PDB file of C-alpha atoms and ligand atoms in Angstrom:
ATOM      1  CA  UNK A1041       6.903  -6.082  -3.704  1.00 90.00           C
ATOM      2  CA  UNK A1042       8.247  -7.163  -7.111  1.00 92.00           C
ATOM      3  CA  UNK A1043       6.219  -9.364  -8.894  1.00 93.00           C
ATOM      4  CA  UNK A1044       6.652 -11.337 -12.316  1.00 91.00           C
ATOM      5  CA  UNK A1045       3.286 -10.454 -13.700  1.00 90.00           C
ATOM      6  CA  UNK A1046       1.250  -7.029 -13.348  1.00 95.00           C
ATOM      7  CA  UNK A1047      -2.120  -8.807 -13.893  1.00 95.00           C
ATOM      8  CA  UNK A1048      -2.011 -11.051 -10.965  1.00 95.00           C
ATOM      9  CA  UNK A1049      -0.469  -7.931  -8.823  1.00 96.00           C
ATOM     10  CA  UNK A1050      -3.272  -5.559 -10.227  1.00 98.00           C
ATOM     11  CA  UNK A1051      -5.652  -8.632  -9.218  1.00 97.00           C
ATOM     12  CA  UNK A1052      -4.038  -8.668  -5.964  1.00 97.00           C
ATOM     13  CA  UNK A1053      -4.479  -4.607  -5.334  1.00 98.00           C
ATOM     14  CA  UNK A1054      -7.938  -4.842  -5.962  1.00 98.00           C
ATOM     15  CA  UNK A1055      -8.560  -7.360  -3.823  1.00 98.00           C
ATOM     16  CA  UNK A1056      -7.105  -5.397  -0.756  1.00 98.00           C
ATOM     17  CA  UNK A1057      -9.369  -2.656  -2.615  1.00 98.00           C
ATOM     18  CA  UNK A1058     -12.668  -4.626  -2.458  1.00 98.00           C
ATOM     19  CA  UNK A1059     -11.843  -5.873   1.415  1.00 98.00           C
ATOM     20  CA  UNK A1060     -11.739  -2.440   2.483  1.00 98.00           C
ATOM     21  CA  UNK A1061     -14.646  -1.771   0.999  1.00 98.00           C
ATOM     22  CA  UNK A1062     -16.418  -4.704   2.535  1.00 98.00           C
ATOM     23  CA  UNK A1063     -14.950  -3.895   5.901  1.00 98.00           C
ATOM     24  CA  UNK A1064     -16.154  -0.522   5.971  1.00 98.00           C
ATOM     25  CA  UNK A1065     -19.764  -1.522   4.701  1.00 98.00           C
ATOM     26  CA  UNK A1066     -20.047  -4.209   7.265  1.00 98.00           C
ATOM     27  CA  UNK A1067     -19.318  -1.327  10.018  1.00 97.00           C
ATOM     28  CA  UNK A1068     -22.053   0.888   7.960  1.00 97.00           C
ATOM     29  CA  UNK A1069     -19.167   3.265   7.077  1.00 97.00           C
ATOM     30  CA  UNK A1070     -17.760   5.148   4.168  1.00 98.00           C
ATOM     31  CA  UNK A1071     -14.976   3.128   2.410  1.00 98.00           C
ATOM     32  CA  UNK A1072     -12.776   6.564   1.052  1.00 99.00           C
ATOM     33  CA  UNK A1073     -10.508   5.921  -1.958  1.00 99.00           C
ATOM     34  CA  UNK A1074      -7.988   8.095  -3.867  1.00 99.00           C
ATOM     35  CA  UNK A1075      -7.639   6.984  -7.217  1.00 99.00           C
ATOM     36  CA  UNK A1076      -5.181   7.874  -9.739  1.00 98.00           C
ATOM     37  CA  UNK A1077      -5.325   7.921 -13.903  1.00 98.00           C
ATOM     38  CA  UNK A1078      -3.030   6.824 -16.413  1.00 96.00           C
ATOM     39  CA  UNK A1079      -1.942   3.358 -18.051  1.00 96.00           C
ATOM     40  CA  UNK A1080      -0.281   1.673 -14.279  1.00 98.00           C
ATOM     41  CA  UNK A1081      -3.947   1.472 -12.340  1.00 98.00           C
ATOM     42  CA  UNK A1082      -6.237   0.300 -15.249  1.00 98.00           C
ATOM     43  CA  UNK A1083      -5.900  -3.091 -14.463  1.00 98.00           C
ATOM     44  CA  UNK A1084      -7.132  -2.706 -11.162  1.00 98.00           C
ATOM     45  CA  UNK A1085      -9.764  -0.933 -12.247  1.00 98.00           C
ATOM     46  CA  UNK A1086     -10.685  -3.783 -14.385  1.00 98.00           C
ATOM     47  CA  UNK A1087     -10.718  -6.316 -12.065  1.00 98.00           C
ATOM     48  CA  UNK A1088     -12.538  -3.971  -9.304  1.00 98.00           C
ATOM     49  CA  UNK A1089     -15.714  -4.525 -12.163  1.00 98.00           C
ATOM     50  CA  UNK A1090     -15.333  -7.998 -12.445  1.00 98.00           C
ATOM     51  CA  UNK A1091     -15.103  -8.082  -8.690  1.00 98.00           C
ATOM     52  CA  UNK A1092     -18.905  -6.146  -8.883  1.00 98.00           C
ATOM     53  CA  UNK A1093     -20.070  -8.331 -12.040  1.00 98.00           C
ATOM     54  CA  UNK A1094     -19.218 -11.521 -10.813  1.00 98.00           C
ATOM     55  CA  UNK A1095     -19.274 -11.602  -7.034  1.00 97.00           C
ATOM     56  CA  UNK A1096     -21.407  -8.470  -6.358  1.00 98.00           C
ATOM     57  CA  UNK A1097     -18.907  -6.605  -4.763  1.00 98.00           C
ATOM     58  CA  UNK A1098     -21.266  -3.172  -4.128  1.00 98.00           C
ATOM     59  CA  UNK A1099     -19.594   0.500  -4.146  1.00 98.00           C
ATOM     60  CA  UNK A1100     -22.648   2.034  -2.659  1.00 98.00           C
ATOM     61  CA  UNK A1101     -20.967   2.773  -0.062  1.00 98.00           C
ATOM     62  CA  UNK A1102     -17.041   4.251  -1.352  1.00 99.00           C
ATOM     63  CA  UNK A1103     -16.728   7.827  -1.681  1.00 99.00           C
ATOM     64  CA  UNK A1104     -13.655   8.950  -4.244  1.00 99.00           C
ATOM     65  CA  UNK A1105     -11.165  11.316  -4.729  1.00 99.00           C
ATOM     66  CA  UNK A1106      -9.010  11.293  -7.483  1.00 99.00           C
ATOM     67  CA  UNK A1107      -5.746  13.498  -7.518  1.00 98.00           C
ATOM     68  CA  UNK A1108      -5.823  15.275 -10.747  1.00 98.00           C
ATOM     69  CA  UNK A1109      -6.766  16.805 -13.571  1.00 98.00           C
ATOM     70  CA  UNK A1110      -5.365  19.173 -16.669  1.00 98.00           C
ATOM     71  CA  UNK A1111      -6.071  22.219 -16.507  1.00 98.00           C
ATOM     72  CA  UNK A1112      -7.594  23.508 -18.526  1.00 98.00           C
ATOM     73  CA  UNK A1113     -10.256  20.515 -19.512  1.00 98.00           C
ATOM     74  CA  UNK A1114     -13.449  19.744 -19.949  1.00 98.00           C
ATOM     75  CA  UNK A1115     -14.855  16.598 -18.620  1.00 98.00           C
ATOM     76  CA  UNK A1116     -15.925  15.385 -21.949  1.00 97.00           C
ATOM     77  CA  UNK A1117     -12.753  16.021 -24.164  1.00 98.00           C
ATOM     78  CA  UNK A1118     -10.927  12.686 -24.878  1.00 97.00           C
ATOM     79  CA  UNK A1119      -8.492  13.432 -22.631  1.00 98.00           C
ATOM     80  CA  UNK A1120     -10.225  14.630 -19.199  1.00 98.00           C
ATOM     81  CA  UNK A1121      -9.328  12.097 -16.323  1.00 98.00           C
ATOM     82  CA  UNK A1122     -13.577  12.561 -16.019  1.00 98.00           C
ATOM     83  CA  UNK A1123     -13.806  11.226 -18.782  1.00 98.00           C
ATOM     84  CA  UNK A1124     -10.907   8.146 -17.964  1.00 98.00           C
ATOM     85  CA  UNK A1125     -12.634   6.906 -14.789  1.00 98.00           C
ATOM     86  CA  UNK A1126     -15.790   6.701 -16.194  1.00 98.00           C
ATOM     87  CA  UNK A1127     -14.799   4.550 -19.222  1.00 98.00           C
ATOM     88  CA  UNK A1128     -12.588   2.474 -16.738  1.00 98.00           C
ATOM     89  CA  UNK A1129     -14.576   2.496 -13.880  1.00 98.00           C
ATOM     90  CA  UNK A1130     -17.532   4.524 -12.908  1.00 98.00           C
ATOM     91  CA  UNK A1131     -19.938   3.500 -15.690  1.00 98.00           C
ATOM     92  CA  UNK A1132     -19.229  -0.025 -14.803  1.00 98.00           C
ATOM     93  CA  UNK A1133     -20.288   0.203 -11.050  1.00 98.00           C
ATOM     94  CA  UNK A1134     -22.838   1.075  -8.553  1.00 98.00           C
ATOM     95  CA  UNK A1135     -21.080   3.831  -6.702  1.00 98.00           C
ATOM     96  CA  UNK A1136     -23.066   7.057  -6.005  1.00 98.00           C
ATOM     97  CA  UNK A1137     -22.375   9.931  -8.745  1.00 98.00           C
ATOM     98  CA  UNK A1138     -22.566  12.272  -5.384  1.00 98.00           C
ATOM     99  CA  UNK A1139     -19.468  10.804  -3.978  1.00 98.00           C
ATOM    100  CA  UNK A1140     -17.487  10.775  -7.102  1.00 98.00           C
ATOM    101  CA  UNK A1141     -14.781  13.924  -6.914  1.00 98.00           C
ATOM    102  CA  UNK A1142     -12.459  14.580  -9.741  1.00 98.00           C
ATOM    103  CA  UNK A1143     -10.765  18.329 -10.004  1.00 98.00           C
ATOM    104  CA  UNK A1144     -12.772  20.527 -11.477  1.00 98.00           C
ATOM    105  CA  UNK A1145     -10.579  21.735 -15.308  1.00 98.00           C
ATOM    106  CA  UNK A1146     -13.481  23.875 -15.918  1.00 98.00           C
ATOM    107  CA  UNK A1147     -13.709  26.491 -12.752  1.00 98.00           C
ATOM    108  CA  UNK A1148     -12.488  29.706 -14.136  1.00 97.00           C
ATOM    109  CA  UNK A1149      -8.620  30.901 -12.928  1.00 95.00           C
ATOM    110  CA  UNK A1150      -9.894  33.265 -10.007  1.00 97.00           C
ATOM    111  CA  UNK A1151     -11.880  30.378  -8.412  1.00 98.00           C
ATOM    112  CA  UNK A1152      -9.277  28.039  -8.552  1.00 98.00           C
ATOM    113  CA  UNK A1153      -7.620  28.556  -4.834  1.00 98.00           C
ATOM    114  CA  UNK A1154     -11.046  28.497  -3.586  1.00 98.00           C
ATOM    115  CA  UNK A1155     -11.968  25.056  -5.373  1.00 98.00           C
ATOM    116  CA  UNK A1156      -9.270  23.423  -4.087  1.00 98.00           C
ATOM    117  CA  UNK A1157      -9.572  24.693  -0.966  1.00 98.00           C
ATOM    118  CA  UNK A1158     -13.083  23.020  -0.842  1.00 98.00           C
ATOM    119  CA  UNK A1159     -11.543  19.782  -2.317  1.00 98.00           C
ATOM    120  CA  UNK A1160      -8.911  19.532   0.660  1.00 98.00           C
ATOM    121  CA  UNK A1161     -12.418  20.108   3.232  1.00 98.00           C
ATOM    122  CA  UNK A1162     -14.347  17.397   1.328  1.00 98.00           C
ATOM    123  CA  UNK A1163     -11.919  15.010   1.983  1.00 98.00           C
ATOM    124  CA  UNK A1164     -11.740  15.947   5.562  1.00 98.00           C
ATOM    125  CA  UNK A1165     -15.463  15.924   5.923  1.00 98.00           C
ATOM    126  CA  UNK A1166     -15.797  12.067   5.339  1.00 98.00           C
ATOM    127  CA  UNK A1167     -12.761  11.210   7.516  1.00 98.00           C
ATOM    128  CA  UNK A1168      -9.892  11.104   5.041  1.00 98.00           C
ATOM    129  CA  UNK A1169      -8.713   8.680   2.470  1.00 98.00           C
ATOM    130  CA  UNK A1170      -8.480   5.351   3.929  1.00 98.00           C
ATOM    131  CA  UNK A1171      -6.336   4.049   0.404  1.00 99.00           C
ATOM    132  CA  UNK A1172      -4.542   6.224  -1.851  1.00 99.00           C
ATOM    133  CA  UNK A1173      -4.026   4.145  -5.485  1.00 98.00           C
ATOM    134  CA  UNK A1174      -0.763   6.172  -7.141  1.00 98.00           C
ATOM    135  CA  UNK A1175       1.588   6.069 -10.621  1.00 98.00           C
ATOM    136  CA  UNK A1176       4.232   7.459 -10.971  1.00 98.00           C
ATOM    137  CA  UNK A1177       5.487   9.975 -13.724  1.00 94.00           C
ATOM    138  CA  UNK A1178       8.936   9.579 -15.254  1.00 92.00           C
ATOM    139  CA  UNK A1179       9.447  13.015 -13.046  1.00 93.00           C
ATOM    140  CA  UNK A1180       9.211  11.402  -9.962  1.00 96.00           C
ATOM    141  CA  UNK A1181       5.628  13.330  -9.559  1.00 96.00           C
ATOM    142  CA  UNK A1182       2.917  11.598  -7.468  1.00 98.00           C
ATOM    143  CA  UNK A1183      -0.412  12.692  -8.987  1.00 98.00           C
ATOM    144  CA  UNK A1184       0.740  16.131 -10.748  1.00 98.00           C
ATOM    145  CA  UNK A1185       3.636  17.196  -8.166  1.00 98.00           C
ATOM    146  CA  UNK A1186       6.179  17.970 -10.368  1.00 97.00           C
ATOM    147  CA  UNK A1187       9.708  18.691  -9.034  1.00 97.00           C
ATOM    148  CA  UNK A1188       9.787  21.551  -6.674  1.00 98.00           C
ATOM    149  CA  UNK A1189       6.766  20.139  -4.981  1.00 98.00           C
ATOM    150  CA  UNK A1190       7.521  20.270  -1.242  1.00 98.00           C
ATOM    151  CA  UNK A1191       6.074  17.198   1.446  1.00 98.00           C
ATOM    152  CA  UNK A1192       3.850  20.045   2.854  1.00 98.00           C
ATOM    153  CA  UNK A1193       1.825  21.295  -0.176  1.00 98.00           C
ATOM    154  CA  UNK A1194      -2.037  21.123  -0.709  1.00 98.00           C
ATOM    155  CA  UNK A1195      -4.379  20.682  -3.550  1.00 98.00           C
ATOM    156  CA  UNK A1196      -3.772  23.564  -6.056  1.00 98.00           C
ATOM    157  CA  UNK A1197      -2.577  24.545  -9.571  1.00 98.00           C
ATOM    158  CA  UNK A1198       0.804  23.506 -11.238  1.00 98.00           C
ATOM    159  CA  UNK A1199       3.032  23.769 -14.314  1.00 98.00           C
ATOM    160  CA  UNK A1200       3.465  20.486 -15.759  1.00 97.00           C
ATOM    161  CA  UNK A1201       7.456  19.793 -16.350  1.00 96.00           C
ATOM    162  CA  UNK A1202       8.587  19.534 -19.678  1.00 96.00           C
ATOM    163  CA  UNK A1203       8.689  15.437 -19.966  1.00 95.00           C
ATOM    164  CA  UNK A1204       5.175  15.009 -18.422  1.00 95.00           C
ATOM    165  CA  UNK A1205       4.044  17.167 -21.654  1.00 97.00           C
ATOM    166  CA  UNK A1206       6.035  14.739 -24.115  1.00 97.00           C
ATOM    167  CA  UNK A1207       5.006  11.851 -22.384  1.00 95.00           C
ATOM    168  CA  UNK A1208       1.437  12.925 -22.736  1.00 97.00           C
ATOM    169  CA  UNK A1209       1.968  14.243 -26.218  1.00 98.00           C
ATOM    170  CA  UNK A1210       0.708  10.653 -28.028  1.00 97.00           C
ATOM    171  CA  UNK A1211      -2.876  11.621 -25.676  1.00 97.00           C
ATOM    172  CA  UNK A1212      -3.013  14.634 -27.410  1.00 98.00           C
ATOM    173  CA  UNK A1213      -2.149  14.214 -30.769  1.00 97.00           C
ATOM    174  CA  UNK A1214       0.909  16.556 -30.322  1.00 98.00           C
ATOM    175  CA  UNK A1215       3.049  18.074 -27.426  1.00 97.00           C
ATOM    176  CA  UNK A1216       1.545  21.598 -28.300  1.00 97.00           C
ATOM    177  CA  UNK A1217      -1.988  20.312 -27.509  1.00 98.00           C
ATOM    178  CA  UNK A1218      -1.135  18.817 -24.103  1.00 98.00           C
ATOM    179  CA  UNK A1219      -2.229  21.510 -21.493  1.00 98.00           C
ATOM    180  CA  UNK A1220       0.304  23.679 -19.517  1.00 98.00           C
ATOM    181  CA  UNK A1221      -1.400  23.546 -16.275  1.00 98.00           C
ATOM    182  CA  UNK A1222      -3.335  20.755 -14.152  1.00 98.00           C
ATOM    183  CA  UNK A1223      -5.248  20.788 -10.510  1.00 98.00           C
ATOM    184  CA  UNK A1224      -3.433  18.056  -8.552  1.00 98.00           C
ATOM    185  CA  UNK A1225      -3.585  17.035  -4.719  1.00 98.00           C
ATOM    186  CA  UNK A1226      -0.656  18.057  -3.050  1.00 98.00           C
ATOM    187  CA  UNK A1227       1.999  15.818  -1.693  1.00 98.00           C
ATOM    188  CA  UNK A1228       1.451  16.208   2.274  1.00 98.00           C
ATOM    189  CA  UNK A1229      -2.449  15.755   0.587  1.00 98.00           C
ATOM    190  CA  UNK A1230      -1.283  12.287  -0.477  1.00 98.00           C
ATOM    191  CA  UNK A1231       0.784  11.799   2.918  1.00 98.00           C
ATOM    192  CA  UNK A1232      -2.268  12.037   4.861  1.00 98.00           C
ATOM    193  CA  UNK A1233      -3.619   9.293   3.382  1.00 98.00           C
ATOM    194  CA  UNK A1234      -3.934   5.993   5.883  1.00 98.00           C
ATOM    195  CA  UNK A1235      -2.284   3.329   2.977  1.00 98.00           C
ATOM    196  CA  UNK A1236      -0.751   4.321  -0.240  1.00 98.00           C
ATOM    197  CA  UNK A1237       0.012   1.364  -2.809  1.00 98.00           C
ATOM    198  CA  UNK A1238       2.285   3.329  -6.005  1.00 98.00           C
ATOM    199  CA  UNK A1239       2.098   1.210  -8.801  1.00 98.00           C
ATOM    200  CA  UNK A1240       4.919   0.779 -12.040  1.00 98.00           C
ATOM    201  CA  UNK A1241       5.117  -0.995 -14.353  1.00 98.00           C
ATOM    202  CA  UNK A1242       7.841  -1.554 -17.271  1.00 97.00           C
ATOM    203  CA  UNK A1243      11.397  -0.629 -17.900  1.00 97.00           C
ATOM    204  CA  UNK A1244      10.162   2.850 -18.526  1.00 96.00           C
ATOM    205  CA  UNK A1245       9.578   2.899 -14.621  1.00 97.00           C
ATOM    206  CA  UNK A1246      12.772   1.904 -13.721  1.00 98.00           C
ATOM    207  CA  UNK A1247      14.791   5.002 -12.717  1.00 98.00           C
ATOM    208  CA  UNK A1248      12.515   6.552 -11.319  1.00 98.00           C
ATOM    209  CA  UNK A1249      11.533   3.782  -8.544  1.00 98.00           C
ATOM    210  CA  UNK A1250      15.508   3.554  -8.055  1.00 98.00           C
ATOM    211  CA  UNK A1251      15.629   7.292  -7.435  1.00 98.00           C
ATOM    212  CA  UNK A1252      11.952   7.213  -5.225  1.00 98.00           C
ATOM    213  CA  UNK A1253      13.291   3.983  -2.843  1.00 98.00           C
ATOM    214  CA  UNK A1254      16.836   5.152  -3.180  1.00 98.00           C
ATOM    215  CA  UNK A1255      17.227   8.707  -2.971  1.00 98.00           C
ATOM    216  CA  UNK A1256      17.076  11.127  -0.185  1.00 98.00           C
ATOM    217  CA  UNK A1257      13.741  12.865   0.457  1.00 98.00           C
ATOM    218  CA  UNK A1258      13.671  16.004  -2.123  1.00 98.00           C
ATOM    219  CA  UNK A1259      11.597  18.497  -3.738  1.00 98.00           C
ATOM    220  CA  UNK A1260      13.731  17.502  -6.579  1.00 97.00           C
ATOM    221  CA  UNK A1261      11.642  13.507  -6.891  1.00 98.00           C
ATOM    222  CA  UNK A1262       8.605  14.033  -5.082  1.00 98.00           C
ATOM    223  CA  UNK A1263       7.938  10.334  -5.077  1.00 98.00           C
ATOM    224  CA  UNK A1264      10.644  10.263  -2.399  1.00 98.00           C
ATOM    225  CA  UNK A1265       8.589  11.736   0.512  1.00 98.00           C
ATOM    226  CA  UNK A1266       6.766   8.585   0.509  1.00 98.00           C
ATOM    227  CA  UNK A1267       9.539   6.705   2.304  1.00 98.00           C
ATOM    228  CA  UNK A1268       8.036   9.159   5.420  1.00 97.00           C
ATOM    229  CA  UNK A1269       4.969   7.373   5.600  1.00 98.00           C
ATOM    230  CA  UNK A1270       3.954   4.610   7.476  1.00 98.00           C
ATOM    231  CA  UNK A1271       2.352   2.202   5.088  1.00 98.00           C
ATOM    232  CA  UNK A1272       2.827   2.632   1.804  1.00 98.00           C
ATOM    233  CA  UNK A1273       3.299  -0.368  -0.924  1.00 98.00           C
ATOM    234  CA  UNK A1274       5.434   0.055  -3.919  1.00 98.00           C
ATOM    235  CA  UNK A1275       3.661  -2.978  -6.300  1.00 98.00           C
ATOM    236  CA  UNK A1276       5.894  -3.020  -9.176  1.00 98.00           C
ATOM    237  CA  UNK A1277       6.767  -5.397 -12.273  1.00 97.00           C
ATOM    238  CA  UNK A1278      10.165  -7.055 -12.972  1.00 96.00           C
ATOM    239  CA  UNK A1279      11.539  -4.419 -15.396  1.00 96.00           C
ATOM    240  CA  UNK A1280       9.779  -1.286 -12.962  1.00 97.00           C
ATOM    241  CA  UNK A1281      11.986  -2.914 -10.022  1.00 97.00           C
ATOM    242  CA  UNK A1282      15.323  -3.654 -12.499  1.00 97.00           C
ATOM    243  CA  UNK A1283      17.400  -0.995 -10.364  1.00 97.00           C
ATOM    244  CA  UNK A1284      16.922  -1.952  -7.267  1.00 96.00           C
TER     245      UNK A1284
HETATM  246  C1  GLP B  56      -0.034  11.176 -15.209  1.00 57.25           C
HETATM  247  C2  GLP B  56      -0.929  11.189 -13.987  1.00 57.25           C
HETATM  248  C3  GLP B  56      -0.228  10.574 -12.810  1.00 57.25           C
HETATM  249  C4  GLP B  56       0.303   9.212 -13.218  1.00 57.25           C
HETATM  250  C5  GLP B  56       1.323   9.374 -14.325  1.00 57.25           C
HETATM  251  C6  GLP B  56       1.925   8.068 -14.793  1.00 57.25           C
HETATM  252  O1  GLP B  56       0.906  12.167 -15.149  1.00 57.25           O
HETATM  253  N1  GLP B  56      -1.379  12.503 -13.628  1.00 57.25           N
HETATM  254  O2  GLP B  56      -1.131  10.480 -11.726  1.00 57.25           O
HETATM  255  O3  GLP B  56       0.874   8.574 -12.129  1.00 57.25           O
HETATM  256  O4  GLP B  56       0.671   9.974 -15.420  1.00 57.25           O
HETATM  257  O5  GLP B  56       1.156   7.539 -15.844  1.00 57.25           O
HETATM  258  P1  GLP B  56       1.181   6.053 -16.312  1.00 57.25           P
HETATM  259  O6  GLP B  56       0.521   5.251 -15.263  1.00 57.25           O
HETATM  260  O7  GLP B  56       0.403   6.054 -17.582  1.00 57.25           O
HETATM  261  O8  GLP B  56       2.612   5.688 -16.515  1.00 57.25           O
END
């Protein structure tokens, strides 16, 4: 869906946020989200607190995943997605420090297939994600899958692409600060998911939706395997959908 104005859209996503959540609470069941960081889901996230402020929308009972995290980081450096979703999100609500899950930047290298091994059976363990929140990176990555990420891979460690680094250079006060590496669900991670809504906003955006609606399914965009699942929403501005 295009829409002229990525506040009401954001209000709109959050709203299909906080139903599921009140759906799943009036069954006495886990509401399981997959959240994502950068500028495209802030909005949500704001209105998700008004939502609890002003109408007592609870998140007692949501248990979250997000997809990523640099790697190296640790969760109180400026820059740690930890760090992100609490300042946007967590410190703002009621939802249960025990069912918060972010990728771990700190476990040391020869723990790292093990931890995300553990993240994938977490996930399993309360049922799977019911709605997976995604940007998109000029790449075409979903969470960190950079190109060369194939529709089957799993929660693991990558090498960030070149323009991921320089477009999270301003972050880190220089390209040569931004980390190499980052933890990041894998793509047939995201897939499994039971709704995906991939928000974009701004011209910035706008190749890369062209070549994710557009293009055939590749390892070279990522993004594109999402035209093999079932319900996914692409919630997008004017200038994000300008190619289409
Ligand atoms: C980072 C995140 C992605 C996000 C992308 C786009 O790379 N790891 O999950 O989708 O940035 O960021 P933005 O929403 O700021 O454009």
């Amino acid at each position: 869906a295009i829409h002229p104005d990525s506040e009401v859209a954001s209000a709109a996503v959050a709203r299909t946020i906080a139903d599921l959540i009140r759906t799943r609470a009036a069954e006495g069941r886990p509401a399981v989200l997959g959240l994502a960081t950068g500028s495209s889901p802030t909005r949500v996230y704001e209105e998700l607190v008004r939502l609890h402020r002003e109408e007592g929308l609870s998140f007692q009972n949501v248990v979250s995943f997000n997809l990523d995290e640099y790697f190296p980081m640790a969760p109180d450096s400026l820059q740690s997605y930890v760090r992100f979703m609490r300042e946007y999100l967590f410190d703002h609500i009621d939802i249960r420090p025990e069912n918060i899950y972010i990728p771990d930047g700190t476990v040391p290298p020869e723990k790292v297939a093990e931890f995300c091994r553990a993240y994938e059976a977490q996930i399993q363990a309360v049922g799977g994600i019911d709605l997976q929140l995604l940007g998109i990176g000029r790449t075409g990555h979903i969470g960190f899958n950079e190109p060369g990420s194939g529709p089957r891979s799993r929660t693991r460690l990558i090498t960030l692409d070149h323009i991921t680094r320089t477009d999270a250079a301003a972050d880190f006060y220089g390209e040569e600060n931004v980390p190499r590496r980052a933890l990041t669900m894998g793509v047939g991670t995201i897939l499994e998911a039971r709704h995906i809504v991939l928000l974009a906003w701004g011209e910035g955006k706008a190749a890369v939706i062209k070549r994710m609606v557009e293009g055939e399914p590749s390892d070279s965009v990522p993004a594109t395997y999402l035209q093999q699942h079932p319900r996914v929403d692409v919630v997008l501005d004017e200038a994000a959908g300008a190619e289409l």
